[in-house]
PDB file of C-alpha atoms in Angstrom:
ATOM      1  CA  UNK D  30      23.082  17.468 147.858  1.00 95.00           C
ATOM      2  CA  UNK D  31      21.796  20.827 147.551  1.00 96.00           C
ATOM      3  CA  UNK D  32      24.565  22.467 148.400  1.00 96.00           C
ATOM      4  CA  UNK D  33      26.593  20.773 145.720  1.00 97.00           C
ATOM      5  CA  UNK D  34      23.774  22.020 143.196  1.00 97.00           C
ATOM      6  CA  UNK D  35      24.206  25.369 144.509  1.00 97.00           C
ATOM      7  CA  UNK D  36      27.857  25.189 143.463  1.00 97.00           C
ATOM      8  CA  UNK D  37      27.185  24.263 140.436  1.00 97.00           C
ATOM      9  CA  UNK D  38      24.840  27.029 140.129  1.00 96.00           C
ATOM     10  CA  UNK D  39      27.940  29.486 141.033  1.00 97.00           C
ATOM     11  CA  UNK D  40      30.696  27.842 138.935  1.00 96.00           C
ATOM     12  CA  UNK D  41      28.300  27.485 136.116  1.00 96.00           C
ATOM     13  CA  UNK D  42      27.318  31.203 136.124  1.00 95.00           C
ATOM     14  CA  UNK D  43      30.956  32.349 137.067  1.00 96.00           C
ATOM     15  CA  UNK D  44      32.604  30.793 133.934  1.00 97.00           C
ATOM     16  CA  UNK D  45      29.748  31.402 131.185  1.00 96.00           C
ATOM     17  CA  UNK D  46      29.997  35.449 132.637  1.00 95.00           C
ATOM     18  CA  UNK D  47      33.883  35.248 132.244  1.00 96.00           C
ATOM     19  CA  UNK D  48      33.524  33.714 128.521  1.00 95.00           C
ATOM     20  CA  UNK D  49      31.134  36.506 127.777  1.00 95.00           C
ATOM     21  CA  UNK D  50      33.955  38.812 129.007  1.00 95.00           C
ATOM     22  CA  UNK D  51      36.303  37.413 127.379  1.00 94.00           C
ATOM     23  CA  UNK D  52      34.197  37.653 123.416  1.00 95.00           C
ATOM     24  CA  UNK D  53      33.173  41.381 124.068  1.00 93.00           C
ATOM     25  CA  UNK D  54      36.741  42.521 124.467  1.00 91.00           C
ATOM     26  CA  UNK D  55      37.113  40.427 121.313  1.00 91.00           C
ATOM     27  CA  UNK D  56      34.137  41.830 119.214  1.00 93.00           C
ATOM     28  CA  UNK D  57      35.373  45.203 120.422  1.00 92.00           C
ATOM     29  CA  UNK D  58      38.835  44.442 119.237  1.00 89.00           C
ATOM     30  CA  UNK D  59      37.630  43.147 115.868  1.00 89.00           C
ATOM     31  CA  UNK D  60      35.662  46.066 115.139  1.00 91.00           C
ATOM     32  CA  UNK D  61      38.044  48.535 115.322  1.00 91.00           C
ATOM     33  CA  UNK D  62      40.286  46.818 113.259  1.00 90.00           C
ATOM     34  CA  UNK D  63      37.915  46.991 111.011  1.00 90.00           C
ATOM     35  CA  UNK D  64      37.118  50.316 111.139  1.00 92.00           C
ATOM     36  CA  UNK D  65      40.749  51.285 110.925  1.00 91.00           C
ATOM     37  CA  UNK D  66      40.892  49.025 107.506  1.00 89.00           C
ATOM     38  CA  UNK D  67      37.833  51.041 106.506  1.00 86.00           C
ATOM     39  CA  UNK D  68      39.234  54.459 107.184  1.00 86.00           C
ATOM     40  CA  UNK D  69      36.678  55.158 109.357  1.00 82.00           C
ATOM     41  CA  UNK D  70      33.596  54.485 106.912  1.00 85.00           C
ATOM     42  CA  UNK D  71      32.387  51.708 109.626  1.00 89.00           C
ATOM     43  CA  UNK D  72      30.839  52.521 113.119  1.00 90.00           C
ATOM     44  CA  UNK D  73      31.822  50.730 116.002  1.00 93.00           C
ATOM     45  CA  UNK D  74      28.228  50.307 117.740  1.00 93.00           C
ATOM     46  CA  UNK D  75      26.619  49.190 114.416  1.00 93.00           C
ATOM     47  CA  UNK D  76      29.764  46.531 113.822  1.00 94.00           C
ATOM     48  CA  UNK D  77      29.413  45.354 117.290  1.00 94.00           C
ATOM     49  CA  UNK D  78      25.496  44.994 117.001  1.00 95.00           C
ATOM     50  CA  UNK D  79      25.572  43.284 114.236  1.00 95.00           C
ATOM     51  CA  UNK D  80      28.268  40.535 115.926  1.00 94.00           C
ATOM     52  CA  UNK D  81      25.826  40.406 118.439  1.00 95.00           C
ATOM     53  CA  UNK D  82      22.618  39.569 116.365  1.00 96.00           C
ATOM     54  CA  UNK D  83      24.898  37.271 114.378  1.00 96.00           C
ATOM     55  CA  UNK D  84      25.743  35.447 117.628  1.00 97.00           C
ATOM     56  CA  UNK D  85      22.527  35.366 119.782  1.00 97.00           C
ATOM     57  CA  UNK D  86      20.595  33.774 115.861  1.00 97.00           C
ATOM     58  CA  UNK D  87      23.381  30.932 115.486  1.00 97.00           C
ATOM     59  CA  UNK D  88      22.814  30.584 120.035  1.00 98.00           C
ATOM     60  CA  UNK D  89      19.303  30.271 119.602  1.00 97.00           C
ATOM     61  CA  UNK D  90      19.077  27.974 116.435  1.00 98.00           C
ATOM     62  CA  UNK D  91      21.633  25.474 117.483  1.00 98.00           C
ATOM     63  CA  UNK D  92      19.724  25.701 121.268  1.00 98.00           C
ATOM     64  CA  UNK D  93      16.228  24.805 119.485  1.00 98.00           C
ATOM     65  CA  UNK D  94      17.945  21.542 117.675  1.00 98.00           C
ATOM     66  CA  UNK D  95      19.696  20.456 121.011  1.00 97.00           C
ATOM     67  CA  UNK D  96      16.602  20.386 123.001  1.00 97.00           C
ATOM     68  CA  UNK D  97      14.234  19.213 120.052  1.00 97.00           C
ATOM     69  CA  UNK D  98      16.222  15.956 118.770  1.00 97.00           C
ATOM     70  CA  UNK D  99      19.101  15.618 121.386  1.00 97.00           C
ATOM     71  CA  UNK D 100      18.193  16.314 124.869  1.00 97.00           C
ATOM     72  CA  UNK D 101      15.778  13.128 125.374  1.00 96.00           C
ATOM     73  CA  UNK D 102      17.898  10.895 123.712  1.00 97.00           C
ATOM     74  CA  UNK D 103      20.902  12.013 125.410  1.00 97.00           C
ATOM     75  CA  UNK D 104      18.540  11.245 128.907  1.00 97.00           C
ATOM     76  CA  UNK D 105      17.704   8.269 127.321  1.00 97.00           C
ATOM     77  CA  UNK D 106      21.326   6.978 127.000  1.00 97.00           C
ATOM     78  CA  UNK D 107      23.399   8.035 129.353  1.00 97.00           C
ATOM     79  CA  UNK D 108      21.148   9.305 131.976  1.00 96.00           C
ATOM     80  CA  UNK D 109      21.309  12.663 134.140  1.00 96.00           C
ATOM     81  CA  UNK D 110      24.386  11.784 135.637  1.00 95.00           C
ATOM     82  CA  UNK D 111      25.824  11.436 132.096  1.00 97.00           C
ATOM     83  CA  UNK D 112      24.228  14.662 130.864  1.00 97.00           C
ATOM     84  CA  UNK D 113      26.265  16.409 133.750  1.00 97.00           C
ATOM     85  CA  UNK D 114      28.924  15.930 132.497  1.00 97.00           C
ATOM     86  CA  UNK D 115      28.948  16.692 128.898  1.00 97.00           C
ATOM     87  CA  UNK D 116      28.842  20.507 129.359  1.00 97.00           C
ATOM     88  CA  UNK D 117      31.623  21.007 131.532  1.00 97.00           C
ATOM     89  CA  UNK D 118      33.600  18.310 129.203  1.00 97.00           C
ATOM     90  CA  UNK D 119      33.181  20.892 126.193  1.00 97.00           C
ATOM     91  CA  UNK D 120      33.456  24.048 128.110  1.00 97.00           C
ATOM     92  CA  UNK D 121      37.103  22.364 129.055  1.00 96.00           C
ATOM     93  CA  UNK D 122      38.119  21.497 125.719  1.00 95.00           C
ATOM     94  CA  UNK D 123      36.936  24.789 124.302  1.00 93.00           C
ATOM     95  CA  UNK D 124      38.851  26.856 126.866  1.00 95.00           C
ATOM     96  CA  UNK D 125      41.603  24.676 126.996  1.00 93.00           C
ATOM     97  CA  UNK D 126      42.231  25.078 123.258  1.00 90.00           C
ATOM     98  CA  UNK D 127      41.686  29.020 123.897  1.00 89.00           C
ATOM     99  CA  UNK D 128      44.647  28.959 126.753  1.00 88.00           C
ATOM    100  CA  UNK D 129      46.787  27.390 124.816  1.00 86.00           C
ATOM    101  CA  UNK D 130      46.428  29.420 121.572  1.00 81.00           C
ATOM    102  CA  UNK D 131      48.375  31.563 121.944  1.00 75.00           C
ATOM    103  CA  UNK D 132      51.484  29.258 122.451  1.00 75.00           C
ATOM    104  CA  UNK D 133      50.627  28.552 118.785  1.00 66.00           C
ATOM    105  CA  UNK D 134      52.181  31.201 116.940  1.00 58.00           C
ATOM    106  CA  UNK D 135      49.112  32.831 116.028  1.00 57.00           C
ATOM    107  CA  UNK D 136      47.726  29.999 113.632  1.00 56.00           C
ATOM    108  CA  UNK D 137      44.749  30.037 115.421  1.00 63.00           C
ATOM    109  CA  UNK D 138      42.138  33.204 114.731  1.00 78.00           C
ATOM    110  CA  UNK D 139      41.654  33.654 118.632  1.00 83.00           C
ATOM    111  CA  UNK D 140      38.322  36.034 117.592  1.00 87.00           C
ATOM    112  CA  UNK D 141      36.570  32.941 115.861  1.00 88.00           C
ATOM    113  CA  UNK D 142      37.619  30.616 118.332  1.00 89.00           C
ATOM    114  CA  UNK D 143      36.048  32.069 120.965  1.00 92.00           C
ATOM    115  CA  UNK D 144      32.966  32.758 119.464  1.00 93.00           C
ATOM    116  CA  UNK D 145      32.127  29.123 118.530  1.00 94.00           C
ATOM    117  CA  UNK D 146      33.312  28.179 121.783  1.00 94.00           C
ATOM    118  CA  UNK D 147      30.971  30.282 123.478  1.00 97.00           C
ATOM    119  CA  UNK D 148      28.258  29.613 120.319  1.00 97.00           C
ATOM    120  CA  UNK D 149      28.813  26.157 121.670  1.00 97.00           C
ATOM    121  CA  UNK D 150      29.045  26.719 125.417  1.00 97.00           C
ATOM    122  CA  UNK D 151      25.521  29.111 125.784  1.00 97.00           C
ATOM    123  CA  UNK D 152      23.825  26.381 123.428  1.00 97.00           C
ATOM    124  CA  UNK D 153      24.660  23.803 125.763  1.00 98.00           C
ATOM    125  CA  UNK D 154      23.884  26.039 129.028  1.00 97.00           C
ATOM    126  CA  UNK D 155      20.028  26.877 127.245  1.00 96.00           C
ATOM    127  CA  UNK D 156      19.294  23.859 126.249  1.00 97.00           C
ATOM    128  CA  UNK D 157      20.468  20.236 127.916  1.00 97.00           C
ATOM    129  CA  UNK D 158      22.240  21.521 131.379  1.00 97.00           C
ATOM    130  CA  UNK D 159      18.938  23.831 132.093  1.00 96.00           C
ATOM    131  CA  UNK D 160      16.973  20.610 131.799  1.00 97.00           C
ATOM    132  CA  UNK D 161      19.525  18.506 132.889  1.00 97.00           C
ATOM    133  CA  UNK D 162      19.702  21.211 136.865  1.00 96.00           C
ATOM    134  CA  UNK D 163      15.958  21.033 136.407  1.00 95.00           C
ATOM    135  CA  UNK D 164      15.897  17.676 136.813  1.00 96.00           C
ATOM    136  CA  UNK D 165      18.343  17.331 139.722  1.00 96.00           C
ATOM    137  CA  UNK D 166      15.592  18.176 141.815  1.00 95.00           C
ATOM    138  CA  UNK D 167      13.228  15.413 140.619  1.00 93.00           C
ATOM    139  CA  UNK D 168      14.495  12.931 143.814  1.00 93.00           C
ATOM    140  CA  UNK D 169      14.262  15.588 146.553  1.00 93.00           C
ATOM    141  CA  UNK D 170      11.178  16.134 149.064  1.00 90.00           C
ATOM    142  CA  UNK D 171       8.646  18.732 148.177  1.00 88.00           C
ATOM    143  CA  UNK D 172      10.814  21.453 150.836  1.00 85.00           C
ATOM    144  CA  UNK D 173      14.335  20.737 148.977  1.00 85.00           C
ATOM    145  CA  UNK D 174      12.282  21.081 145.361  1.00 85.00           C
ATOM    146  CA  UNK D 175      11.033  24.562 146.069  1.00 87.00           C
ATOM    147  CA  UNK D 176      12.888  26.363 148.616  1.00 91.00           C
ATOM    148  CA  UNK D 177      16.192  24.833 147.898  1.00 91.00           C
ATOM    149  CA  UNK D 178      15.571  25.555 144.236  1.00 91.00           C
ATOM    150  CA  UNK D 179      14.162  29.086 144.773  1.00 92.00           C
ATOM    151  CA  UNK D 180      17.489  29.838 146.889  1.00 93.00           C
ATOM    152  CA  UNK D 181      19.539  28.373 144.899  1.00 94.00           C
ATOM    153  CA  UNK D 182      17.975  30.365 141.272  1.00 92.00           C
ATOM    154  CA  UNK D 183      18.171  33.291 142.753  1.00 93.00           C
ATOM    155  CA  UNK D 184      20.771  33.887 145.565  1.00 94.00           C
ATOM    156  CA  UNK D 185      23.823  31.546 144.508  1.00 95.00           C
ATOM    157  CA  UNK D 186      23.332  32.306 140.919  1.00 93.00           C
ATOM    158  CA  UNK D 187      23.603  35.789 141.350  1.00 93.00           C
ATOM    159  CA  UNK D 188      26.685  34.933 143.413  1.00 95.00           C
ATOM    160  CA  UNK D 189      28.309  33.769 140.587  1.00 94.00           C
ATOM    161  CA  UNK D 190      28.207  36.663 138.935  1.00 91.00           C
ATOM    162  CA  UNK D 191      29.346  38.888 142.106  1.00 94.00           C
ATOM    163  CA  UNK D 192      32.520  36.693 142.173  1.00 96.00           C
ATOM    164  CA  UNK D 193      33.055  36.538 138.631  1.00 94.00           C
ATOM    165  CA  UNK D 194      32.663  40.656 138.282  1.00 95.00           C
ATOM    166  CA  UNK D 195      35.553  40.500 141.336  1.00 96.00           C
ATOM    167  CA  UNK D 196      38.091  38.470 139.649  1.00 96.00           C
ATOM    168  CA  UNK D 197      37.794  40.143 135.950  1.00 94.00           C
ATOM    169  CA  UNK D 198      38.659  43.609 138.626  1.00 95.00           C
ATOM    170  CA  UNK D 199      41.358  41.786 140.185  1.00 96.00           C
ATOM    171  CA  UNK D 200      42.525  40.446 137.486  1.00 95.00           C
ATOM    172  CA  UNK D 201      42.485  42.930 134.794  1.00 94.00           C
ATOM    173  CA  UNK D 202      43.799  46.475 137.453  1.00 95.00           C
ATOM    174  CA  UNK D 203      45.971  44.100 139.879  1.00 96.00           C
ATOM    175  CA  UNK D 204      47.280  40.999 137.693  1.00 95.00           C
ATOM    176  CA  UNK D 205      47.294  42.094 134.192  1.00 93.00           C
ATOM    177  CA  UNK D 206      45.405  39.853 132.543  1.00 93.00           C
ATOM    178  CA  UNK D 207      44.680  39.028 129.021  1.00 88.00           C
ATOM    179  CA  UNK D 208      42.234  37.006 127.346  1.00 86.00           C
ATOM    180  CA  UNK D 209      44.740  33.875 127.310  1.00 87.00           C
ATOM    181  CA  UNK D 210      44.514  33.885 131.344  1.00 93.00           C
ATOM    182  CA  UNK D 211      41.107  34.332 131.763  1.00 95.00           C
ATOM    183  CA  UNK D 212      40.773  31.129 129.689  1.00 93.00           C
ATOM    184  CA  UNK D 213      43.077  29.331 131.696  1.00 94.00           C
ATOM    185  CA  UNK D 214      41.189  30.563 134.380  1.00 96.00           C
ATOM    186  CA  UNK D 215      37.750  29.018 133.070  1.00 96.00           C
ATOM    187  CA  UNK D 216      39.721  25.629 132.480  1.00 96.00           C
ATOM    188  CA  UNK D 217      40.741  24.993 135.886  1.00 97.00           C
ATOM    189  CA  UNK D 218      37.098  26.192 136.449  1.00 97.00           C
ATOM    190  CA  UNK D 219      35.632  23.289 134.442  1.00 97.00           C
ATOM    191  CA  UNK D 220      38.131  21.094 136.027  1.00 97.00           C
ATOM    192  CA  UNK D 221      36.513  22.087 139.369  1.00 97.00           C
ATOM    193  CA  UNK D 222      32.706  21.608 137.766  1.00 98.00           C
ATOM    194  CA  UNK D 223      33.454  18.006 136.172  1.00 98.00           C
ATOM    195  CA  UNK D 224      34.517  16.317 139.302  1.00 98.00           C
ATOM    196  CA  UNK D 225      31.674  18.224 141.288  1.00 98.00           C
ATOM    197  CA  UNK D 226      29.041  17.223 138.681  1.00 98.00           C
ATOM    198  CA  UNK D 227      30.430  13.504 139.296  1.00 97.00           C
ATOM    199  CA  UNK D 228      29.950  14.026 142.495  1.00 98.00           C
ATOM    200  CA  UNK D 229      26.201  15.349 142.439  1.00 98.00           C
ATOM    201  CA  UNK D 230      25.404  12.532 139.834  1.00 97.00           C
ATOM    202  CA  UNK D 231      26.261   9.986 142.534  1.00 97.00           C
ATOM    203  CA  UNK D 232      24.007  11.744 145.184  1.00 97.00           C
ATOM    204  CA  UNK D 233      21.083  12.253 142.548  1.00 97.00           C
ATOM    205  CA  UNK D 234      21.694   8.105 141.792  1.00 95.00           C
ATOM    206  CA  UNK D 235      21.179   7.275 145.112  1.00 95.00           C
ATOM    207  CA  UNK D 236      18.780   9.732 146.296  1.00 93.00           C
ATOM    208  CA  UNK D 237      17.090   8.213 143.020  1.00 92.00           C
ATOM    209  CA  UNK D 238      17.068   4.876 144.392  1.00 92.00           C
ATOM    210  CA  UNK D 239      15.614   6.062 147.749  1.00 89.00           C
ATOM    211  CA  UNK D 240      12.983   7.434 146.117  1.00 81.00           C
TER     212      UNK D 240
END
């Protein structure tokens, strides 16, 4: 059981680090397209700061109204092993749609896309799946709850990001990819995440029972 929550501690990590990849080439790319529309009146590291502020207020407001009106309900309905899965269900869609953009002709503005979908994606990640990992731990013996957890914070979360700093290398000096493959990457990431988060809600279910 823990070691399936320690996955999901990696995967988790590994795709939110790759979307936030993914929107800084982006914001970069926007900006100096605008500065070349400006003739050069605009300055790249004010443009891209202000994208930034822009995108951590709308982060932190829609976080705030997740986890003040939604987060008990959503306990209250479907249970943990529901709220599993409604992250990596979104973080799907979102990439999915992102992957296949550009097989689109270029009707969808790739820039805005990804910003909602990671708008939508760190929301999500702050507010219910925090509480939602928190609470995995809830069944487990007083050993699992704080050395299991302690490993698993620190260690395999910072894993993540070790393997998701390798595979942007890999695959931007080796492979050649763009933003379209990283996405399709992160799908067939959240693939991975929604059958292992059905898989933990069944061990938190009966580990719930036992307890």
């Amino acid at each position: 059981y823990l070691l399936l929550i320690a996955l999901l501690a990696i995967l988790l990590n590994w795709i939110n680090s790759t979307g936030e990849f993914i929107l800084a080439d982006y914001v970069k790319i926007d900006a100096a397209a605008r500065i070349a529309a400006s003739g050069g009146a605009l300055d790249m590291d004010t443009l891209i700061a202000a994208c930034s502020g822009d995108f951590q207020f709308w982060v932190a407001l829609i976080s705030l109204g997740i986890q003040l009106f939604l987060v008990s309900r959503i306990f209250q309905m479907v249970g943990v092993r529901g709220a599993l899965l409604i992250h990596p269900i979104m973080v799907a869609l979102g990439y999915g749609v992102l992957a296949l953009a550009p097989l689109l002709g270029g009707f969808v503005p790739i820039f805005t896309l990804i910003r909602l979908v990671k708008i939508a994606e760190n929301s999500i990640d702050y507010s219910l799946m925090n509480t939602t990992r928190h609470a995995l731990f809830l069944p487990v013996d007083r050993d699992a709850k704080y050395e299991g957890k302690t490993a698993i914070d620190s260690f395999f979360w910072r894993f993540g990001d070790l393997i998701q700093a390798g595979v942007v290398f890999v695959g931007l000096n080796w492979l050649g990819w763009g933003a379209s493959q990283f996405a399709l990457l992160n799908l067939l990431l959240a693939l991975a995440w929604i059958g292992l988060a059905v898989a933990i809600g069944r061990q938190f279910g009966r580990k719930a029972l036992e307890n």
